[in-house]
Short mmCIF file of C-alpha atoms in Angstrom, two decimals:
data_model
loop_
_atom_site.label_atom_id
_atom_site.label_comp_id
_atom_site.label_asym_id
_atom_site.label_seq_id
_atom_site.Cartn_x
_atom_site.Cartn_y
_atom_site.Cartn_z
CA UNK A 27 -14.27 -6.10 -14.91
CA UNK A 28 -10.72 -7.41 -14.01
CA UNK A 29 -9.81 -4.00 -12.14
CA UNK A 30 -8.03 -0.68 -12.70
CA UNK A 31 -5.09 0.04 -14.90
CA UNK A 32 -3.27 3.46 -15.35
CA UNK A 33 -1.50 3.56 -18.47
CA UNK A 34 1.61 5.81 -18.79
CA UNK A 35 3.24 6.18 -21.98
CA UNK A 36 4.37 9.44 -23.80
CA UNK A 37 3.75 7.74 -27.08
CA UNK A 38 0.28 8.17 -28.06
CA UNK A 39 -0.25 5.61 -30.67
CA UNK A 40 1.35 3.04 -28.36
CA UNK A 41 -0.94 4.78 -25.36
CA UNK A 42 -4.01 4.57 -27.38
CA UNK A 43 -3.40 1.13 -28.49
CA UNK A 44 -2.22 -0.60 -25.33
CA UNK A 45 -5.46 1.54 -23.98
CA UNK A 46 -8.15 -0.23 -26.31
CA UNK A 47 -6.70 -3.67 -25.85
CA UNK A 48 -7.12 -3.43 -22.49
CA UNK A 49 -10.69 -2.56 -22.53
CA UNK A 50 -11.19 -5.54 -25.10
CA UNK A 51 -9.83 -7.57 -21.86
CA UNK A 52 -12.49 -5.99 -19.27
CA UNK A 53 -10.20 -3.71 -17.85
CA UNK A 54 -11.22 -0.04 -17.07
CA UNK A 55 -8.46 2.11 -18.21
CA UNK A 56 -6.90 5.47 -17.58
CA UNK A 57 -4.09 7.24 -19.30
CA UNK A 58 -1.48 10.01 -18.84
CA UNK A 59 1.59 10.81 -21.30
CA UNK A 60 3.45 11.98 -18.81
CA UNK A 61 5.01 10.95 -14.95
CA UNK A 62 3.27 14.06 -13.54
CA UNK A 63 0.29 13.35 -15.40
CA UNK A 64 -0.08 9.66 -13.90
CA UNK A 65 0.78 11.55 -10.23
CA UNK A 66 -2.37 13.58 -10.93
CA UNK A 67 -4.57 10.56 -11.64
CA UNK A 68 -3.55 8.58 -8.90
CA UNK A 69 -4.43 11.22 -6.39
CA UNK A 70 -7.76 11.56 -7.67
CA UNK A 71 -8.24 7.75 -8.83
CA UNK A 72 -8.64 4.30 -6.94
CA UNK A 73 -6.01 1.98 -9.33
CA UNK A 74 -5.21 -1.30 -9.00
CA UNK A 75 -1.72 -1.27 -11.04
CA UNK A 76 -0.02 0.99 -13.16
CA UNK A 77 1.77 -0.08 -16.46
CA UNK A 78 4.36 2.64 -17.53
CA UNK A 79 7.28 2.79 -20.26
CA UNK A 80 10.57 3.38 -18.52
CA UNK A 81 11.59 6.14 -20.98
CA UNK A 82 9.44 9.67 -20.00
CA UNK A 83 10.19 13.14 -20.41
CA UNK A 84 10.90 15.14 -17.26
CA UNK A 85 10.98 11.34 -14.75
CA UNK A 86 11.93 8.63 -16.17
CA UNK A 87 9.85 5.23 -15.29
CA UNK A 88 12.18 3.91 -12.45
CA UNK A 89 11.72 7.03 -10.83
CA UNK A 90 8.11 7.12 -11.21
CA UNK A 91 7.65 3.46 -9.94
CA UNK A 92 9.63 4.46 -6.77
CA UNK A 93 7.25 7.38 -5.92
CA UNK A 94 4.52 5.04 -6.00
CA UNK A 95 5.81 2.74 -4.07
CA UNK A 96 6.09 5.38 -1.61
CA UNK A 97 2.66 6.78 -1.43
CA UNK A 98 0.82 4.18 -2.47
CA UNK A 99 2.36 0.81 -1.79
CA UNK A 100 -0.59 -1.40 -2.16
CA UNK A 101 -0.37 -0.55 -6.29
CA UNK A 102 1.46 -2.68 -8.10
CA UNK A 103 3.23 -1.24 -11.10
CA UNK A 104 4.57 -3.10 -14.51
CA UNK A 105 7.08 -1.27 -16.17
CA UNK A 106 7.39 -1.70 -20.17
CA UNK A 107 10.06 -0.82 -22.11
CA UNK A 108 11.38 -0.91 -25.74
CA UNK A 109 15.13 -1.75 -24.42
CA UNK A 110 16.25 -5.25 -23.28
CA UNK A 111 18.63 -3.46 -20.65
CA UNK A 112 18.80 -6.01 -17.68
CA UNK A 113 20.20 -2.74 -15.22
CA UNK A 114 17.32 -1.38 -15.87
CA UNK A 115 15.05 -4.27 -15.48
CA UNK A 116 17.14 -5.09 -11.79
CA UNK A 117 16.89 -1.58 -10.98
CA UNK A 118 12.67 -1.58 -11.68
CA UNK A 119 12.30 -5.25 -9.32
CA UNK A 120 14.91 -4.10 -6.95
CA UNK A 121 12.46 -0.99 -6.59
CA UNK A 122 9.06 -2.71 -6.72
CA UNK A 123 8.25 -3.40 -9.52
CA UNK A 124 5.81 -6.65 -10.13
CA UNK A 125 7.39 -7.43 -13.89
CA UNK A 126 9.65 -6.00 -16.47
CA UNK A 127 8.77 -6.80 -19.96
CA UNK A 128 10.16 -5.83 -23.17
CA UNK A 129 7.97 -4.16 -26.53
CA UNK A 130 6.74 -6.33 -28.73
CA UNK A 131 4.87 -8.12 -25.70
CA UNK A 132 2.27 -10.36 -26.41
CA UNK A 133 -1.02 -8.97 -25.32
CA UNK A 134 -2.36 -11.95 -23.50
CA UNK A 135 0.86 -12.13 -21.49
CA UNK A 136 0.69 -8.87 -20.45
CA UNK A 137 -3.25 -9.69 -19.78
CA UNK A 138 -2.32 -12.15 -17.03
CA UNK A 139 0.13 -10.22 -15.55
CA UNK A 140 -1.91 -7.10 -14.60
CA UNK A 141 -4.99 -9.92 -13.79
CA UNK A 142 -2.53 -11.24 -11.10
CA UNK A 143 -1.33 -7.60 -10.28
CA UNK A 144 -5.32 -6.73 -9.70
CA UNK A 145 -5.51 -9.28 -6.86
CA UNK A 146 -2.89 -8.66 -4.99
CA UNK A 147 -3.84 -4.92 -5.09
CA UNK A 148 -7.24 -5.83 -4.00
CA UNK A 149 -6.08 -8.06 -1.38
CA UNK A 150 -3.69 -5.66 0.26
CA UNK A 151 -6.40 -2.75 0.31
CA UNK A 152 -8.67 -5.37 2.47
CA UNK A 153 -8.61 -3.69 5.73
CA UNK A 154 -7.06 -5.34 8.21
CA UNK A 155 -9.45 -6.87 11.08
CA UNK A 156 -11.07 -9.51 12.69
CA UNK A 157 -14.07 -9.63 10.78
CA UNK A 158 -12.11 -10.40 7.75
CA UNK A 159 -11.02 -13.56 9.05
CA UNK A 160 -13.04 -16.58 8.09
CA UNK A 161 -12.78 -19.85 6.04
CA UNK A 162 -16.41 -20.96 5.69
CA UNK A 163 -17.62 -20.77 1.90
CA UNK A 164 -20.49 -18.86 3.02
CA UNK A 165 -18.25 -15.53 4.00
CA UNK A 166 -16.16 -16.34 0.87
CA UNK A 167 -19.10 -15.97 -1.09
CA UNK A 168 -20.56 -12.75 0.71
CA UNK A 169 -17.15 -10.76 0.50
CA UNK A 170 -16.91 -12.19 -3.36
CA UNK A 171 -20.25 -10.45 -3.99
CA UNK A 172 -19.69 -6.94 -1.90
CA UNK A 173 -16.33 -6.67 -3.99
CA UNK A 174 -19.01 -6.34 -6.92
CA UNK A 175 -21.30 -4.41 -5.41
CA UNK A 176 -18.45 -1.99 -4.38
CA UNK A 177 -18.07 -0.95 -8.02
CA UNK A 178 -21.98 0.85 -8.20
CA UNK A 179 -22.97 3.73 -6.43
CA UNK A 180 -25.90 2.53 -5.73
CA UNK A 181 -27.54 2.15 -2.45
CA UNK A 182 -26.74 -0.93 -0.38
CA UNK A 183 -28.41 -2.58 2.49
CA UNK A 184 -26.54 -4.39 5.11
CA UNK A 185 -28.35 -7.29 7.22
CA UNK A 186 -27.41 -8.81 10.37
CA UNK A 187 -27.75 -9.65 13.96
CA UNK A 188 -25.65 -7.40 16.37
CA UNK A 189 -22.02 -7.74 16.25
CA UNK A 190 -21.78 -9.54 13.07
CA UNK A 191 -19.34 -6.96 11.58
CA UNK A 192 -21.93 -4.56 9.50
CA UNK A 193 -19.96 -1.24 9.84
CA UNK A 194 -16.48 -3.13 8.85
CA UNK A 195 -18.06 -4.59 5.84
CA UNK A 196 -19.52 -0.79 5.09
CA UNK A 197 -15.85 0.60 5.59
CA UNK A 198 -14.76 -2.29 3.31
CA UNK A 199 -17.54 -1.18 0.77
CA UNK A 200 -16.00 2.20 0.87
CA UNK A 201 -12.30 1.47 0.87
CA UNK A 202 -12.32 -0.44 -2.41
CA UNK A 203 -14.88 1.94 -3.99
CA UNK A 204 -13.69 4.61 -6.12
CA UNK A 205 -14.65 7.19 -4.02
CA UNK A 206 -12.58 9.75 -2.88
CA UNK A 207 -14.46 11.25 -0.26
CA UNK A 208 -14.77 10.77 3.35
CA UNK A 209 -16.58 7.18 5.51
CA UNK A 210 -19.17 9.47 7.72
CA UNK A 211 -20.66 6.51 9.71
CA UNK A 212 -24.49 7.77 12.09
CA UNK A 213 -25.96 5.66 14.27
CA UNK A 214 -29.61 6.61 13.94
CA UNK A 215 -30.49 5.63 17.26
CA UNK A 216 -27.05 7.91 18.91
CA UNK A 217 -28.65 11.38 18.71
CA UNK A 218 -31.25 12.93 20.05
CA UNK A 219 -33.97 13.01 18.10
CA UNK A 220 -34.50 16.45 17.99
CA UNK A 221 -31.30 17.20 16.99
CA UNK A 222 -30.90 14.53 14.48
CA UNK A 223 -32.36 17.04 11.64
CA UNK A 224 -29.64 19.22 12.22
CA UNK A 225 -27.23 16.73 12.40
CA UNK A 226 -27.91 15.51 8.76
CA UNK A 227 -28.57 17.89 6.88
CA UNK A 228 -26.62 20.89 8.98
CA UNK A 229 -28.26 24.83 9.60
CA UNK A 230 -27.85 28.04 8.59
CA UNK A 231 -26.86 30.55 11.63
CA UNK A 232 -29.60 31.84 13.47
CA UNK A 233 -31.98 28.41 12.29
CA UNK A 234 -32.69 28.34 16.52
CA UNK A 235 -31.18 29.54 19.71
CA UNK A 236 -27.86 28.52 19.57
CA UNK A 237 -26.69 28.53 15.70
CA UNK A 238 -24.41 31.20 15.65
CA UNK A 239 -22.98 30.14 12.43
CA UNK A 240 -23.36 27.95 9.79
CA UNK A 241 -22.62 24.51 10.14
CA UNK A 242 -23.23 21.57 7.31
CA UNK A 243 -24.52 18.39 8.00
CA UNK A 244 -22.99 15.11 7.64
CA UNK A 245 -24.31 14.59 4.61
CA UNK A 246 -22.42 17.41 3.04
CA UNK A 247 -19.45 15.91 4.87
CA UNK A 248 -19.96 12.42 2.88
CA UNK A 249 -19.59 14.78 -0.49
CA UNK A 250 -17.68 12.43 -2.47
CA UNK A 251 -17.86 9.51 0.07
CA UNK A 252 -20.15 7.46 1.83
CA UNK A 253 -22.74 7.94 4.14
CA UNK A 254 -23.31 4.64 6.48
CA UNK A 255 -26.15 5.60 8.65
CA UNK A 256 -26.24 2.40 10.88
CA UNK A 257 -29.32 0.99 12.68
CA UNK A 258 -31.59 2.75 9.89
CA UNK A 259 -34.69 0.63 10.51
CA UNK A 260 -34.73 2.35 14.54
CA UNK A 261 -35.22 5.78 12.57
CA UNK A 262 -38.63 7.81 13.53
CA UNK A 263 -41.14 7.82 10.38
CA UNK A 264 -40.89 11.58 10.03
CA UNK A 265 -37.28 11.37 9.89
CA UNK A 266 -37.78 8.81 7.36
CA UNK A 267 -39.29 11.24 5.04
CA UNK A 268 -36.50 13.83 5.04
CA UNK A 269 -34.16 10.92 4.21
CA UNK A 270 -36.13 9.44 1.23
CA UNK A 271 -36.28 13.24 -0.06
CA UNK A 272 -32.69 13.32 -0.32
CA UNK A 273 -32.33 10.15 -1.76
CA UNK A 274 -34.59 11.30 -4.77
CA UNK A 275 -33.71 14.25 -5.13
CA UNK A 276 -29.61 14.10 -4.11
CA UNK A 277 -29.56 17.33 -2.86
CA UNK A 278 -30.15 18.94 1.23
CA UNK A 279 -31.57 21.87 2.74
CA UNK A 280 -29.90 22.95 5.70
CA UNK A 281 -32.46 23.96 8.72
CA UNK A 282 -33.35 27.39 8.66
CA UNK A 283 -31.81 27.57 4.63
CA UNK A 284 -33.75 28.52 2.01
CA UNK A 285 -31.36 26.94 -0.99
CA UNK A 286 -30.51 23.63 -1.63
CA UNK A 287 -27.33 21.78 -2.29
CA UNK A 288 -26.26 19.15 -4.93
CA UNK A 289 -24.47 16.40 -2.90
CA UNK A 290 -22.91 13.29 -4.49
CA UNK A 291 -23.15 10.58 -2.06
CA UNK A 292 -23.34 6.83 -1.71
CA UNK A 293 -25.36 5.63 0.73
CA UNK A 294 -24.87 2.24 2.87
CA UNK A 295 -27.53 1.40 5.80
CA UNK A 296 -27.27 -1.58 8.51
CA UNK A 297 -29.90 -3.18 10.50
CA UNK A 298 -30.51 -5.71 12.74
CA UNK A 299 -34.11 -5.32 12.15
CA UNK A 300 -36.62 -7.33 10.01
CA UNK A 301 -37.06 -4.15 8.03
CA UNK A 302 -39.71 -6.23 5.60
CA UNK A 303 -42.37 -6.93 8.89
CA UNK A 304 -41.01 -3.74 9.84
CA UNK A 305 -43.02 -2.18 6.74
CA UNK A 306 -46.17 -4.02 7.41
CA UNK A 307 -46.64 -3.16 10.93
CA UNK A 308 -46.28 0.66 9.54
CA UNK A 309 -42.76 1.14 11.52
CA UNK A 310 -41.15 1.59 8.18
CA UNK A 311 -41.58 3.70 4.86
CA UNK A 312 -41.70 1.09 1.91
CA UNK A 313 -41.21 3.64 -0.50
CA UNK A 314 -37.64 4.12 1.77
CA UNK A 315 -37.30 0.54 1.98
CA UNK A 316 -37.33 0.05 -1.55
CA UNK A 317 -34.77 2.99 -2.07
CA UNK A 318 -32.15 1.58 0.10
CA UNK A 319 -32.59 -2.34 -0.33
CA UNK A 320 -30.98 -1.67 -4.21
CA UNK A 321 -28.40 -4.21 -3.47
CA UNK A 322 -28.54 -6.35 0.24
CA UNK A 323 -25.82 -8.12 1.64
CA UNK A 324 -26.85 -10.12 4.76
CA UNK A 325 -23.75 -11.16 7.09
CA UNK A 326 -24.65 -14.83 8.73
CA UNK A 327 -25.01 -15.73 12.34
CA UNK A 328 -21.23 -17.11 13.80
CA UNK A 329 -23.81 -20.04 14.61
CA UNK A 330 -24.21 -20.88 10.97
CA UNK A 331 -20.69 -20.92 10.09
CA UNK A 332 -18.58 -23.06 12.54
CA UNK A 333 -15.25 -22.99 10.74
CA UNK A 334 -15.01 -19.07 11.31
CA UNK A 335 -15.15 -19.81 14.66
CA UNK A 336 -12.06 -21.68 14.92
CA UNK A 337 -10.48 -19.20 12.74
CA UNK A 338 -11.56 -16.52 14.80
CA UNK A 339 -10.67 -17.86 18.29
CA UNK A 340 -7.21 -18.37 17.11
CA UNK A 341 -6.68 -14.65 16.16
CA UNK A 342 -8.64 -13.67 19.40
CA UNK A 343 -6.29 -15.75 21.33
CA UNK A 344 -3.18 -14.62 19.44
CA UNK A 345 -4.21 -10.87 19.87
CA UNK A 346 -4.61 -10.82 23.53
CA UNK A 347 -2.04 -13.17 24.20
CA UNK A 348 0.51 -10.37 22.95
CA UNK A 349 -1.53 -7.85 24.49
CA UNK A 350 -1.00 -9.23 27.77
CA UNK A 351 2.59 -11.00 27.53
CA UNK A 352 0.88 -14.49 28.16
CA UNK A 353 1.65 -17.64 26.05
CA UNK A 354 -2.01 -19.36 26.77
CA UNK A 355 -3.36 -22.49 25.14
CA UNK A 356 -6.69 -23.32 24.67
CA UNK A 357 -7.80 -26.78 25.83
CA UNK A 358 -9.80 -29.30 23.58
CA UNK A 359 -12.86 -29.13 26.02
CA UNK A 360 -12.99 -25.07 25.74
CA UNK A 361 -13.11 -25.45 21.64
CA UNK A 362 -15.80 -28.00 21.80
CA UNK A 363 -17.69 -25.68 24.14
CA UNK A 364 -17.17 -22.93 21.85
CA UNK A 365 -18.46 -24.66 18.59
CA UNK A 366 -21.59 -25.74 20.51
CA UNK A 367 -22.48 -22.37 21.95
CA UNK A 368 -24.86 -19.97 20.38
CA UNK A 369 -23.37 -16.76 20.40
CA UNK A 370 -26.41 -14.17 20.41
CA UNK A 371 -23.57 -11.50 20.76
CA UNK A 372 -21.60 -13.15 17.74
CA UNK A 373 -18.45 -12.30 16.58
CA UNK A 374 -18.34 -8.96 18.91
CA UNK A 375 -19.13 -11.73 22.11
CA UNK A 376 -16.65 -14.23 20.78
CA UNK A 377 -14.01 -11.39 20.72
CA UNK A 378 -14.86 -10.47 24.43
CA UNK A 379 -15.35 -14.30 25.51
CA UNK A 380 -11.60 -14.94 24.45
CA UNK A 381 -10.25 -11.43 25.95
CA UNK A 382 -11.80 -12.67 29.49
CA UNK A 383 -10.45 -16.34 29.64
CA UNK A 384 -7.17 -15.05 28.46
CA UNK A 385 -7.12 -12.36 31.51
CA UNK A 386 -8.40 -15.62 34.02
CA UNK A 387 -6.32 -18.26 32.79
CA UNK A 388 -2.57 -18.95 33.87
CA UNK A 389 -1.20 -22.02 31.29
CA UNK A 390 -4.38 -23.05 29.90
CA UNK A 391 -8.11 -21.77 28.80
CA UNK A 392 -10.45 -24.56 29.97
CA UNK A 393 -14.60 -24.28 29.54
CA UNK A 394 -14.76 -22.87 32.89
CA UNK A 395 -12.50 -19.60 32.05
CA UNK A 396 -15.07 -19.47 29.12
CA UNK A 397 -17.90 -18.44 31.61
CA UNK A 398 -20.14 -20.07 28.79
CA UNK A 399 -23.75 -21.15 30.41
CA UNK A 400 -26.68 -22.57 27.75
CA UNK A 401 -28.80 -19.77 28.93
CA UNK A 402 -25.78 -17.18 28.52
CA UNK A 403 -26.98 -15.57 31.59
CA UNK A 404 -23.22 -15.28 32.67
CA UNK A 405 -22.07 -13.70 29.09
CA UNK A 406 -24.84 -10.62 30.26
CA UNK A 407 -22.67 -9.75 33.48
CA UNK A 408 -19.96 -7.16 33.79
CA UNK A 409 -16.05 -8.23 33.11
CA UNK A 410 -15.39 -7.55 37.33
CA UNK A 411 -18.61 -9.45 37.68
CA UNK A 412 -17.74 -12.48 35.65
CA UNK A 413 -13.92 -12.23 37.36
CA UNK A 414 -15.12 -12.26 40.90
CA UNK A 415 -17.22 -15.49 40.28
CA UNK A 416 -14.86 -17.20 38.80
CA UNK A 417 -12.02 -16.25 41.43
CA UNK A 418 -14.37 -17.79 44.08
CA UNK A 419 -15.32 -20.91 42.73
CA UNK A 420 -11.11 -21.41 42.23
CA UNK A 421 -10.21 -20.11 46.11
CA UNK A 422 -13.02 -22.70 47.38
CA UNK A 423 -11.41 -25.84 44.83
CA UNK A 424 -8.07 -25.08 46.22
CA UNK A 425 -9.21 -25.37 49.27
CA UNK A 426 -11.09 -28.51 49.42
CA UNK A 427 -7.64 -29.89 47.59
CA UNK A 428 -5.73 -28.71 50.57
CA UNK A 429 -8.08 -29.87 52.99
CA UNK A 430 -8.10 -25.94 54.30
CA UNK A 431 -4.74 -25.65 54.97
CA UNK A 432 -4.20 -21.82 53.86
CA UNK A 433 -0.91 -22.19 53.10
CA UNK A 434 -1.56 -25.34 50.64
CA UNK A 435 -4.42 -23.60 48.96
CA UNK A 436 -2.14 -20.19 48.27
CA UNK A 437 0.55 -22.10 46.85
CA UNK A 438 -2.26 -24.15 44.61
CA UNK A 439 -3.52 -20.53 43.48
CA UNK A 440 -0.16 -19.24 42.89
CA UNK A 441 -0.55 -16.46 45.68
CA UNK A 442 0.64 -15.49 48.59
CA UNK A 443 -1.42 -16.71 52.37
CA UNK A 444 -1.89 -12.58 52.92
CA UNK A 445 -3.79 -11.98 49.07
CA UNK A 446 -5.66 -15.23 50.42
CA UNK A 447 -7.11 -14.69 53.31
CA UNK A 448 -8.11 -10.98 51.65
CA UNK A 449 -9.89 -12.41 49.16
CA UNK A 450 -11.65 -15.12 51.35
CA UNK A 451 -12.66 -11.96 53.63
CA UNK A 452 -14.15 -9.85 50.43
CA UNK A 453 -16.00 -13.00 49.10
CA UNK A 454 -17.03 -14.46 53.15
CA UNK A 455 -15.55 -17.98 52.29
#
């Protein structure tokens, strides 16, 4: 389908026409006859652009358009009218509008407008964050098939070693969704096990020592929304079978409650695991596995995708650059040393790699500021840790360039002889 398309006209043969065109075209289609109407729909439903006649009773179209604009500038908006008036049609792009067309329209002309609108709607409801930022065809291709995925309700499984970006692919799953509801992210392996029941699925007061009212779970809170229960292969079997029961039977029993409650939620798990070997060795329901894995998306290494790197390092550098007030280059040497490194930590350990050297370096980011070994022991020490080794290896450099003249060496490490000899002191050089 092409996207979303509210349809506002007070006319209803024109309404009802312009309506089943559009679903000839693969659009989904809603209606209203009225401004208020429209107002109504778009609080309730996830559109992509609106196409309304510029004549209504009680607001006229203009008006309309600028109220959307307002509250929901990400939705582009066509206005249609059966008057060539060119105030109005400067008035409607001065205001937002993407196009002003005239009745009779041809319907394929129209068609390629609101296919154009749909993208740029789409695009600008992409969240906005580092994970988003790639190049190689392979992340092209994954975000080109969650954007489809998006439009079910049906469970989906997200794959990937740590810091690959599976909860900000979930909240982009949810964000272009047409769910209204709340993102209610759990990290199965966060609470306490013995409290994770209660957690979930909520209790009735006086359920155990301590409930002294009535509290639902998150579950009920995802009512509407989606449910992202992260790290779902680290969850304990028993657990496992409470979940699955919901999933059947879409409804929960709080702890200590004797009814059930209808919920309408989507669910979206993550896991670094091998969830499959997982199953064999017994760690994992497969009846479970089976209910979640309805649609997979599994995020690459950084490895396996060099060009994100590059893309990546340059927003990294950007961000913390402003961050910090610093105007810092990074050399040749440091890129190459990026591209050939590993990253076991990926995107999340690029991200941190690039915050460090940026604190360390003065002018320029070299592969020593990168604190990069092949056996990324250093990448496994604290930030003070890394700092400290790094400030030692410089003070004992400057020093063999000045031959150990203190007052060389300070001005070499752009301090002054006192912050010198302190620092030789704490590190006994």
């Amino acid at each position: 389908m092409n996207g979303k398309v509210l349809i506002v006209e007070d006319d209803s043969i024109q309404r009802e026409l312009l309506e089943e065109s559009l679903n000839e075209k693969g659009f989904v289609v809603v209606s209203a006859s009225s401004a208020e109407e429209g107002k109504s729909i778009l609080e309730k439903e996830n559109v992509d652009v609106v196409v309304t006649d510029v004549k209504l009773p009680g607001k006229s179209g203009i008006a309309f358009l600028k109220e959307i604009k307002n509250t929901r500038p990400e939705t582009e908006v066509v206005i249609i009218t059966a008057f060539s008036n060119i105030e109005d049609a400067v008035e409607a792009i001065k205001a937002g509008a993407f196009h002003y067309i005239t009745k009779p329209y041809d319907i394929d002309v129209l068609t390629n407008l609101l296919n154009k609108c749909c993208e740029l709607s789409r695009l600008r409801k992409k969240p906005e964050s580092s994970d988003f930022i790639f190049k190689s065809p392979v992340m092209k291709n994954l975000i080109s098939t969650v954007n489809i995925f998006a439009k079910s309700d049906a469970p989906i499984l997200i794959t990937g070693e740590s810091g690959t970006g599976k909860e900000v692919i979930a909240r982009y799953i949810h964000k272009i969704s047409e769910r209204k509801g709340k993102f209610i992210p759990v990290n199965c392996t966060s609470i306490p096990e013995n409290l994770f029941e209660s957690e979930l699925f909520g209790y009735e007061k006086g359920a155990f020592s301590g409930a002294t009212k009535s509290k639902p779970g998150l579950i009920e809170e995802a009512d509407k929304g989606t449910l992202f229960l992260d790290e779902i292969g680290d969850l304990p079997l028993y657990l496992q079978a409470k979940l699955l029961r919901f999933l059947q039977e879409k409804e929960v029993r709080r702890v200590g409650g004797l009814s059930t409650r209808k919920v309408d939620v989507r669910i979206v798990a993550a896991t670094n695991r091998n969830l499959e070997e997982a199953v064999k060795k017994g760690e994992f329901r497969e009846d479970l596995f089976y209910r979640l894995n309805v649609l997979r998306v599994e995020i690459p290494p950084l490895r396996e995708r060099k060009e994100d790197i590059v893309e990546l390092t340059g927003f990294f550098l950007k961000k913390f650059n402003t961050k910090y007030g610093k105007k810092v280059i990074l050399s040749k040497d440091a890129l190459n040393t990026l591209l050939n490194y590993t990253f076991p930590g990926n995107v999340r350990e690029l991200e941190n790699i690039i915050h460090r050297a940026v604190l360390i370096a003065e002018n320029e980011i070299t592969s020593e500021h990168l604190l990069i070994k092949s056996n990324s022991s250093d990448i496994r020490k604290t930030l003070p840790e890394q700092i400290e080794e790094l400030e030692k290896k410089l003070i004992k450099e400057a020093l063999e360039k000045a031959g150990y003249v203190q007052t060389k060496a300070a001005k070499l490490l752009g301090i002054d002889e006192k912050s010198l000899r302190y620092k030789r002191k704490k590190y006994g050089i």
